[in-house]
Amino acid sequence: MRLGTRLTLGLGVLSLAVFAVVGTALTAYMRDYLEQQLGKQLKLIQAVQAKDAAAHGTVRRKPYYGWYTAVYDVGGGSVSLRRPADVPEDTRPLADLARAMAHSDTELMRTARIEGEGTYRLRGCEVEPGVVLVSAAPVEDVEETVERLVTVQVVVFALALTALVVSGRRMLRHGLKPLSDMAHTAHGITSHDLTESAARLPLRADGRDGGREVAELRTAFNTMLEHIDDSLAVRAEAELRLRRFVADASHELRTPLMSVRGYADLFQYAAANEPAERERHLARLRAEAARMGILLDDLLLLARLDAAEVETPLRAEDTDPRELVQQAADAFRAGRPAHPLTVKDRTTGPLVLRLDPQRIRQVLDNLLANAAVHTPPGTPVTVELTATAHAVLVRVADAGPGIPADHRHRVFDRFYRVDKARTRDRGGSGLGLAVARSLVRAHGGDIDLTSGPGATVFTVRLPSRGLTDR
């Protein structure tokens, strides 16, 4: 059954139990009250009848209609009725009460059934020693009054129960409407196609009714939907990036593969067998193969870093970052003499970090190569090394034209180039900055970019605590 139906039935059962308890208590109280009133009437009447019996030997004064009065002589265990007497044919209950009065010091009262007459309330009192007056009053009026009371209670309680169930059902339906709306929203979400890459959840639970508990449930429900929506958006973005990554990787690998195939086909011609021509083609084949090998190495490294393998591709050891900066600067000056390089060491004292020297050196080489590739010859490049209480900062800056604002948030994406027209031989594959950021993050650090006309700065932040767990 639905929650509203169960609550309505529960309310009806609880109300019925309450009505039953109240009705039983009220009926018992009314019966007891009426019997007490009947007993008081018997007592008052017997006070007058006792004087009449003492004066005349029997009761000459007639009792109420349907009431009976008898005077008994009690002695030696025998009971005899004085005549004349207004008594029923079955006098055994009256005689039994008179016999009991012979052994009692107080007045007695009991309820007994008289054959052919019904149920009566009996009361006995001693007129004088050996003489007992017994009066009997029917309890039919009491029973009828109690039955009428029970009938009225049943009718009133039935009407009240019906009204309570009907009104309670309406109130519960109104109170549970927000839950029904949320259930309808959930059904709408289940019918929504979530397999699409750009799937979104357009439904939300609205409304303000239901009280604080329902409001908290509605908020939690909408928060869950927002979380699912964000997760779907992240998944869609990840799938889009994956497709773009696969497309870019295929495109990047296609060029050297086509070159290798083209130079290999040249060997079918006689001109390729000439020593000079053959050496030139072999040199191009080796160059394309080397370029393709570097690209595959970068892709493999990124895949291992993304997978967070148990055996990380980092080999950490205690290293002085100043030596790595100096080695990268020397290699840059030797390979790119057209860009003047300045190294600024602002650290003091011993400086040792727990890191992979080869990978950090690769990061520095990529950042320096990026500065040289994207700036004209003669542009000065600066490497600055500083240390704080919790991290070591390496800033690689150039005085080139800068990176446009709409490209800064994507420079670390894989295969992304700011200048789409730049050749691959000069512009690279677009993996250098992506590899650099992944390697730095594998060390527990990060890379920040600030750029403007005449100043582009990449800041590498390496934590002094060393390599993080992956």
Coordinates of C-alpha atoms in Angstrom, one line a residue:
M1 CA 0.0 0.0 0.0
R2 CA 1.0 3.6 -0.5
L3 CA 2.3 5.6 2.4
G4 CA -0.8 7.8 2.5
T5 CA -3.1 4.8 2.7
R6 CA -1.0 3.2 5.5
L7 CA -1.0 6.4 7.5
T8 CA -4.8 6.8 7.0
L9 CA -5.4 3.3 8.1
G10 CA -3.1 3.8 11.1
L11 CA -5.0 7.0 12.0
G12 CA -8.3 5.1 11.8
V13 CA -7.1 2.2 13.9
L14 CA -5.6 4.5 16.5
S15 CA -8.8 6.6 16.6
L16 CA -10.9 3.5 16.9
A17 CA -8.9 2.3 19.8
V18 CA -9.2 5.7 21.5
F19 CA -12.9 5.8 21.0
A20 CA -13.3 2.2 22.3
V21 CA -11.3 3.1 25.5
V22 CA -13.3 6.3 26.0
G23 CA -16.6 4.6 25.3
T24 CA -15.9 1.7 27.7
A25 CA -14.8 4.0 30.5
L26 CA -17.8 6.3 30.0
T27 CA -20.2 3.3 29.9
A28 CA -18.7 1.8 33.0
Y29 CA -18.9 5.1 34.8
M30 CA -22.5 5.7 33.8
R31 CA -23.6 2.2 34.9
D32 CA -21.9 2.6 38.2
Y33 CA -23.4 6.0 38.7
L34 CA -27.0 4.8 37.9
E35 CA -26.6 1.8 40.2
Q36 CA -25.5 4.0 43.0
Q37 CA -28.5 6.3 42.4
L38 CA -30.7 3.2 42.5
G39 CA -29.2 2.1 45.7
K40 CA -29.8 5.5 47.3
Q41 CA -33.4 5.3 46.2
L42 CA -33.8 1.9 47.8
K43 CA -32.2 3.2 51.0
L44 CA -34.6 6.2 51.2
I45 CA -37.7 4.0 50.5
Q46 CA -36.6 1.4 53.0
A47 CA -36.3 4.0 55.8
V48 CA -40.0 4.7 55.4
Q49 CA -40.9 1.1 54.8
A50 CA -39.0 -0.1 57.9
K51 CA -41.2 2.2 60.1
D52 CA -44.3 0.9 58.4
A53 CA -43.2 -2.7 59.0
A54 CA -42.4 -2.0 62.7
A55 CA -45.8 -0.5 63.3
H56 CA -48.0 -2.9 61.3
G57 CA -45.9 -6.1 61.0
T58 CA -46.0 -5.8 57.2
V59 CA -45.5 -3.0 54.6
R60 CA -48.8 -1.5 53.8
R61 CA -47.5 1.4 51.8
K62 CA -47.3 0.3 48.1
P63 CA -43.8 0.6 46.5
Y64 CA -43.1 2.0 43.0
Y65 CA -44.5 0.1 40.0
G66 CA -42.5 -3.0 39.4
W67 CA -40.8 -2.8 42.8
Y68 CA -41.2 -5.5 45.4
T69 CA -41.1 -5.4 49.2
A70 CA -41.1 -8.4 51.7
V71 CA -40.7 -8.8 55.4
Y72 CA -39.1 -12.0 56.7
D73 CA -38.9 -13.6 60.1
V74 CA -35.5 -15.0 60.4
G75 CA -34.4 -17.4 63.2
G76 CA -32.8 -20.8 63.7
G77 CA -31.7 -20.9 60.0
S78 CA -35.3 -20.7 58.7
V79 CA -36.8 -17.8 56.8
S80 CA -40.6 -17.2 56.7
L81 CA -42.4 -14.5 54.7
R82 CA -45.0 -12.4 56.4
R83 CA -48.3 -12.0 54.6
P84 CA -49.7 -10.1 52.9
A85 CA -46.7 -9.2 50.8
D86 CA -46.2 -7.7 47.3
V87 CA -43.6 -10.3 46.0
P88 CA -43.0 -12.1 42.7
E89 CA -43.6 -15.8 42.3
D90 CA -39.9 -16.5 42.6
T91 CA -38.9 -15.3 46.1
R92 CA -35.7 -17.3 46.5
P93 CA -33.4 -14.3 45.8
L94 CA -35.3 -12.2 48.4
A95 CA -35.2 -15.1 51.0
D96 CA -31.5 -15.7 50.4
L97 CA -30.8 -12.0 51.1
A98 CA -32.9 -12.1 54.3
R99 CA -31.1 -15.3 55.4
A100 CA -27.7 -13.5 54.8
M101 CA -28.9 -10.5 56.8
A102 CA -29.3 -12.8 59.9
H103 CA -25.5 -13.2 59.9
S104 CA -24.6 -9.6 59.0
D105 CA -24.3 -6.5 61.2
T106 CA -24.6 -4.1 58.2
E107 CA -27.1 -3.6 55.5
L108 CA -26.6 -5.8 52.4
M109 CA -27.1 -5.0 48.7
R110 CA -26.8 -7.3 45.7
T111 CA -27.9 -7.8 42.2
A112 CA -29.9 -11.0 41.4
R113 CA -32.1 -12.4 38.7
I114 CA -35.7 -13.2 39.5
E115 CA -37.3 -15.9 37.3
G116 CA -40.0 -14.4 35.1
E117 CA -39.2 -10.9 36.1
G118 CA -35.6 -10.1 35.1
T119 CA -32.6 -8.6 36.9
Y120 CA -33.3 -6.7 40.2
R121 CA -31.3 -4.7 42.7
L122 CA -31.9 -6.1 46.2
R123 CA -31.4 -4.4 49.5
G124 CA -31.9 -5.7 53.0
C125 CA -32.2 -4.0 56.3
E126 CA -33.1 -5.2 59.8
V127 CA -36.4 -3.8 61.2
E128 CA -35.9 -5.3 64.6
P129 CA -34.1 -8.4 65.9
G130 CA -35.3 -11.4 63.9
V131 CA -37.2 -9.3 61.4
V132 CA -35.6 -8.3 58.0
L133 CA -37.0 -6.0 55.3
V134 CA -36.0 -6.8 51.7
S135 CA -36.7 -4.4 48.8
A136 CA -36.2 -5.2 45.1
A137 CA -35.9 -2.6 42.4
P138 CA -35.7 -3.5 38.7
V139 CA -32.4 -2.5 36.9
E140 CA -34.2 -2.6 33.5
D141 CA -34.2 1.3 33.4
V142 CA -30.4 1.3 34.1
E143 CA -29.8 -1.3 31.4
E144 CA -31.9 0.7 28.9
T145 CA -30.1 3.9 29.8
V146 CA -26.7 2.2 29.3
E147 CA -27.8 0.6 26.0
R148 CA -29.0 4.0 24.7
L149 CA -25.7 5.5 25.8
V150 CA -23.8 2.8 24.0
T151 CA -25.9 3.3 20.9
V152 CA -25.3 7.0 20.9
Q153 CA -21.6 6.5 21.4
V154 CA -21.4 4.0 18.5
V155 CA -23.2 6.4 16.2
V156 CA -21.3 9.5 17.3
F157 CA -17.9 7.7 17.3
A158 CA -18.6 6.1 13.8
L159 CA -19.5 9.6 12.4
A160 CA -16.4 11.1 14.1
L161 CA -14.2 8.3 12.8
T162 CA -15.5 8.7 9.3
A163 CA -15.0 12.4 9.4
L164 CA -11.5 12.0 10.9
V165 CA -10.4 9.4 8.2
V166 CA -11.8 11.5 5.3
S167 CA -10.3 14.8 6.5
G168 CA -7.1 13.0 7.6
R169 CA -6.8 11.4 4.2
R170 CA -7.2 14.8 2.5
M171 CA -4.7 16.4 4.8
L172 CA -2.2 13.5 4.3
R173 CA -2.7 13.7 0.6
H174 CA -1.9 17.4 0.7
G175 CA 1.0 16.9 3.0
L176 CA 2.5 14.1 0.9
K177 CA 2.0 15.9 -2.4
P178 CA 5.7 17.2 -2.3
L179 CA 6.8 13.5 -2.0
S180 CA 4.6 12.5 -4.9
D181 CA 6.1 15.4 -6.9
M182 CA 9.6 14.2 -6.1
A183 CA 8.6 10.6 -7.1
H184 CA 7.2 12.0 -10.3
T185 CA 10.5 13.9 -10.9
A186 CA 12.5 10.7 -10.2
H187 CA 10.3 8.8 -12.7
G188 CA 11.0 11.5 -15.2
I189 CA 14.7 11.2 -14.6
T190 CA 14.6 7.4 -15.1
S191 CA 12.9 8.0 -18.5
H192 CA 15.7 10.4 -19.4
D193 CA 18.4 9.1 -21.7
L194 CA 21.6 9.3 -19.7
T195 CA 23.7 7.4 -22.3
E196 CA 24.3 10.5 -24.4
S197 CA 27.6 12.2 -23.9
A198 CA 25.9 15.6 -23.4
A199 CA 23.1 14.2 -21.2
R200 CA 21.7 16.6 -18.7
L201 CA 19.0 16.4 -16.1
P202 CA 16.4 19.2 -16.7
L203 CA 14.1 18.1 -13.9
R204 CA 14.2 19.4 -10.3
A205 CA 11.9 19.1 -7.3
D206 CA 10.0 22.4 -6.8
G207 CA 7.6 23.7 -4.2
R208 CA 7.6 25.0 -0.6
D209 CA 4.9 22.8 1.0
G210 CA 5.5 19.9 3.3
G211 CA 7.2 21.3 6.4
R212 CA 10.8 21.4 7.4
E213 CA 11.5 17.6 6.9
V214 CA 10.1 17.6 3.4
A215 CA 12.1 20.8 2.6
E216 CA 15.3 19.1 3.8
L217 CA 14.4 16.1 1.7
R218 CA 13.7 18.3 -1.3
T219 CA 17.0 20.1 -0.8
A220 CA 18.9 16.9 -0.5
F221 CA 17.1 15.5 -3.6
N222 CA 18.0 18.6 -5.7
T223 CA 21.6 18.5 -4.4
M224 CA 21.8 14.9 -5.5
L225 CA 20.5 15.8 -8.9
E226 CA 23.0 18.7 -9.1
H227 CA 25.8 16.3 -8.2
I228 CA 24.6 13.8 -10.9
D229 CA 24.3 16.6 -13.4
D230 CA 27.8 17.8 -12.6
S231 CA 29.1 14.2 -12.8
L232 CA 27.4 13.8 -16.2
A233 CA 28.9 17.1 -17.4
V234 CA 32.4 15.9 -16.2
R235 CA 31.8 12.6 -18.0
A236 CA 30.7 14.3 -21.1
E237 CA 33.7 16.6 -21.0
A238 CA 36.0 13.7 -20.3
E239 CA 34.6 11.8 -23.3
L240 CA 34.9 14.8 -25.5
R241 CA 38.5 15.3 -24.4
L242 CA 39.2 11.6 -24.9
R243 CA 37.8 11.8 -28.4
R244 CA 39.8 14.9 -29.1
F245 CA 42.9 13.3 -27.6
V246 CA 42.5 10.2 -29.8
A247 CA 41.9 12.3 -32.9
D248 CA 44.9 14.5 -32.2
A249 CA 47.1 11.6 -31.4
S250 CA 46.0 9.8 -34.6
H251 CA 46.7 13.0 -36.5
E252 CA 50.1 13.5 -34.9
L253 CA 51.1 9.9 -35.6
R254 CA 49.8 9.9 -39.1
T255 CA 52.2 12.5 -40.3
P256 CA 55.5 10.7 -39.4
L257 CA 54.0 7.4 -40.4
M258 CA 53.1 8.8 -43.8
S259 CA 56.7 10.2 -44.1
V260 CA 58.1 6.8 -43.2
R261 CA 55.9 5.2 -45.8
G262 CA 56.8 7.7 -48.4
Y263 CA 60.6 7.5 -47.9
A264 CA 60.3 3.7 -47.8
D265 CA 58.5 3.8 -51.2
L266 CA 61.4 5.8 -52.6
F267 CA 63.7 2.9 -52.3
Q268 CA 61.7 1.1 -55.0
Y269 CA 63.2 3.6 -57.5
A270 CA 66.7 3.4 -58.8
A271 CA 67.5 6.9 -57.7
A272 CA 67.1 5.7 -54.1
N273 CA 70.0 3.3 -54.6
E274 CA 72.5 6.1 -55.1
P275 CA 74.6 6.4 -51.9
A276 CA 73.9 10.1 -51.4
E277 CA 70.2 9.8 -52.0
R278 CA 69.9 6.7 -49.9
E279 CA 71.7 8.3 -46.9
R280 CA 69.4 11.4 -47.2
H281 CA 66.3 9.2 -47.2
L282 CA 67.6 7.1 -44.3
A283 CA 68.4 10.2 -42.3
R284 CA 64.8 11.4 -42.8
L285 CA 63.5 8.0 -41.9
R286 CA 65.5 8.0 -38.7
A287 CA 64.4 11.6 -37.9
E288 CA 60.7 10.7 -38.4
A289 CA 61.1 7.5 -36.3
A290 CA 62.8 9.5 -33.5
R291 CA 60.1 12.1 -33.6
M292 CA 57.4 9.4 -33.5
G293 CA 59.2 7.6 -30.6
I294 CA 59.3 10.9 -28.6
L295 CA 55.6 11.4 -29.2
L296 CA 54.8 7.8 -28.1
D297 CA 57.0 8.2 -25.0
D298 CA 55.1 11.3 -24.0
L299 CA 51.8 9.6 -24.6
L300 CA 52.9 6.6 -22.6
L301 CA 54.1 8.8 -19.7
L302 CA 50.8 10.7 -19.6
A303 CA 48.8 7.5 -19.6
R304 CA 50.8 6.1 -16.7
L305 CA 50.4 9.3 -14.8
D306 CA 46.7 9.4 -15.4
A307 CA 46.2 5.8 -14.5
A308 CA 47.9 6.3 -11.0
E309 CA 49.5 3.0 -11.2
V310 CA 50.9 1.2 -8.1
E311 CA 54.4 1.6 -9.5
T312 CA 54.6 5.3 -10.3
P313 CA 56.9 6.3 -13.2
L314 CA 58.8 8.5 -10.8
R315 CA 62.1 7.5 -9.1
A316 CA 62.5 9.7 -6.2
E317 CA 65.8 10.6 -4.5
D318 CA 67.2 13.5 -2.5
T319 CA 68.1 16.2 -5.1
D320 CA 69.3 19.8 -5.0
P321 CA 66.9 21.7 -7.3
R322 CA 69.6 24.3 -7.9
E323 CA 71.7 21.7 -9.8
L324 CA 68.7 20.8 -12.0
V325 CA 68.1 24.5 -12.8
Q326 CA 71.8 25.0 -13.7
Q327 CA 71.9 21.9 -15.9
A328 CA 68.7 22.9 -17.7
A329 CA 70.1 26.4 -18.2
D330 CA 73.4 25.1 -19.6
A331 CA 71.6 22.8 -22.1
F332 CA 69.3 25.7 -23.2
R333 CA 72.2 28.0 -23.8
A334 CA 74.0 25.3 -25.9
G335 CA 70.9 24.4 -27.9
R336 CA 69.3 27.8 -28.4
P337 CA 72.0 30.5 -28.4
A338 CA 69.6 33.0 -30.0
H339 CA 67.7 33.5 -26.7
P340 CA 69.8 35.0 -23.9
L341 CA 69.1 33.2 -20.6
T342 CA 69.5 34.6 -17.1
V343 CA 69.4 32.4 -13.9
K344 CA 68.5 34.0 -10.6
D345 CA 69.1 32.0 -7.5
R346 CA 67.4 33.6 -4.5
T347 CA 67.8 30.7 -2.1
T348 CA 70.2 30.5 0.8
G349 CA 71.6 27.5 2.7
P350 CA 71.2 23.8 1.9
L351 CA 68.2 23.0 -0.3
V352 CA 67.3 19.3 -0.8
L353 CA 64.0 17.9 -2.0
R354 CA 62.7 14.4 -2.4
L355 CA 61.9 14.2 -6.2
D356 CA 62.7 12.5 -9.5
P357 CA 65.6 14.5 -10.9
Q358 CA 65.1 13.3 -14.5
R359 CA 61.4 14.2 -14.6
I360 CA 61.9 17.6 -13.0
R361 CA 64.7 18.2 -15.5
Q362 CA 62.2 17.2 -18.2
V363 CA 59.8 19.8 -16.8
L364 CA 62.4 22.5 -16.9
D365 CA 63.5 21.6 -20.4
N366 CA 59.9 21.7 -21.7
L367 CA 59.2 25.1 -20.2
L368 CA 62.4 26.5 -21.6
A369 CA 61.8 25.0 -25.0
N370 CA 58.3 26.4 -24.9
A371 CA 59.7 29.9 -24.2
A372 CA 62.1 29.6 -27.1
V373 CA 59.7 28.2 -29.6
H374 CA 57.0 30.8 -29.1
T375 CA 59.1 33.9 -28.9
P376 CA 61.2 35.6 -31.7
P377 CA 65.0 35.3 -31.6
G378 CA 66.7 37.6 -29.2
T379 CA 63.9 37.4 -26.6
P380 CA 65.4 37.2 -23.1
V381 CA 64.4 34.3 -20.9
T382 CA 64.8 34.2 -17.1
V383 CA 64.8 31.3 -14.7
E384 CA 64.3 32.3 -11.0
L385 CA 64.6 29.9 -8.1
T386 CA 63.1 30.9 -4.7
A387 CA 62.2 28.9 -1.5
T388 CA 59.5 29.4 1.1
A389 CA 58.7 27.6 4.3
H390 CA 56.6 24.9 2.5
A391 CA 57.6 24.9 -1.2
V392 CA 60.3 25.7 -3.7
L393 CA 59.3 27.9 -6.6
V394 CA 60.9 27.9 -10.1
R395 CA 59.7 30.7 -12.4
V396 CA 60.4 30.5 -16.1
A397 CA 59.7 33.9 -17.7
D398 CA 60.1 35.3 -21.2
A399 CA 59.6 38.8 -22.6
G400 CA 57.7 37.6 -25.6
P401 CA 54.4 38.8 -27.0
G402 CA 52.5 36.8 -24.3
I403 CA 49.6 34.4 -24.6
P404 CA 46.1 35.6 -25.5
A405 CA 43.6 35.6 -22.6
D406 CA 41.2 33.2 -24.4
H407 CA 44.0 30.6 -24.8
R408 CA 45.5 30.7 -21.3
H409 CA 43.1 28.2 -19.7
R410 CA 43.9 25.6 -22.4
V411 CA 47.7 25.8 -22.8
F412 CA 48.1 22.8 -20.6
D413 CA 45.6 20.7 -22.7
R414 CA 47.1 17.9 -24.7
F415 CA 47.9 18.6 -28.4
Y416 CA 46.8 22.2 -28.0
R417 CA 48.6 24.9 -29.8
V418 CA 48.0 28.6 -29.5
D419 CA 49.3 29.2 -33.0
K420 CA 47.4 26.7 -35.2
A421 CA 49.5 27.7 -38.3
R422 CA 52.8 26.8 -36.6
T423 CA 54.6 23.8 -38.2
R424 CA 55.1 20.7 -36.1
D425 CA 58.8 20.9 -36.6
R426 CA 58.9 24.2 -34.8
G427 CA 55.8 24.2 -32.8
G428 CA 56.1 20.7 -31.4
S429 CA 53.2 18.2 -30.8
G430 CA 51.5 20.2 -28.1
L431 CA 52.3 17.7 -25.3
G432 CA 55.2 19.6 -23.6
L433 CA 53.1 21.7 -21.2
A434 CA 50.7 18.8 -20.6
V435 CA 53.6 16.5 -19.7
A436 CA 55.2 19.2 -17.5
R437 CA 52.0 19.8 -15.5
S438 CA 51.3 16.1 -15.0
L439 CA 54.8 15.5 -13.8
V440 CA 54.7 18.4 -11.3
R441 CA 51.3 17.2 -10.0
A442 CA 52.7 13.7 -9.6
H443 CA 55.3 15.3 -7.2
G444 CA 52.4 17.0 -5.3
G445 CA 52.9 20.4 -6.8
D446 CA 51.4 22.5 -9.6
I447 CA 52.1 24.9 -12.4
D448 CA 50.6 28.4 -12.6
L449 CA 50.6 30.7 -15.6
T450 CA 50.5 34.5 -15.7
S451 CA 50.8 36.2 -19.1
G452 CA 50.6 39.6 -20.7
P453 CA 52.2 41.6 -23.4
G454 CA 56.0 41.4 -22.8
A455 CA 55.8 39.0 -19.9
T456 CA 54.9 35.3 -19.7
V457 CA 55.7 33.5 -16.5
F458 CA 55.3 29.8 -15.7
T459 CA 55.6 29.1 -12.0
V460 CA 56.5 25.6 -10.8
R461 CA 55.6 24.9 -7.2
L462 CA 57.2 21.9 -5.6
P463 CA 56.3 21.1 -2.0
S464 CA 59.2 20.8 0.4
R465 CA 57.7 17.7 2.0
G466 CA 58.7 15.8 -1.1
L467 CA 56.9 13.3 -3.3
T468 CA 53.2 12.6 -2.6
D469 CA 51.6 9.1 -2.5
R470 CA 49.9 8.0 -5.6

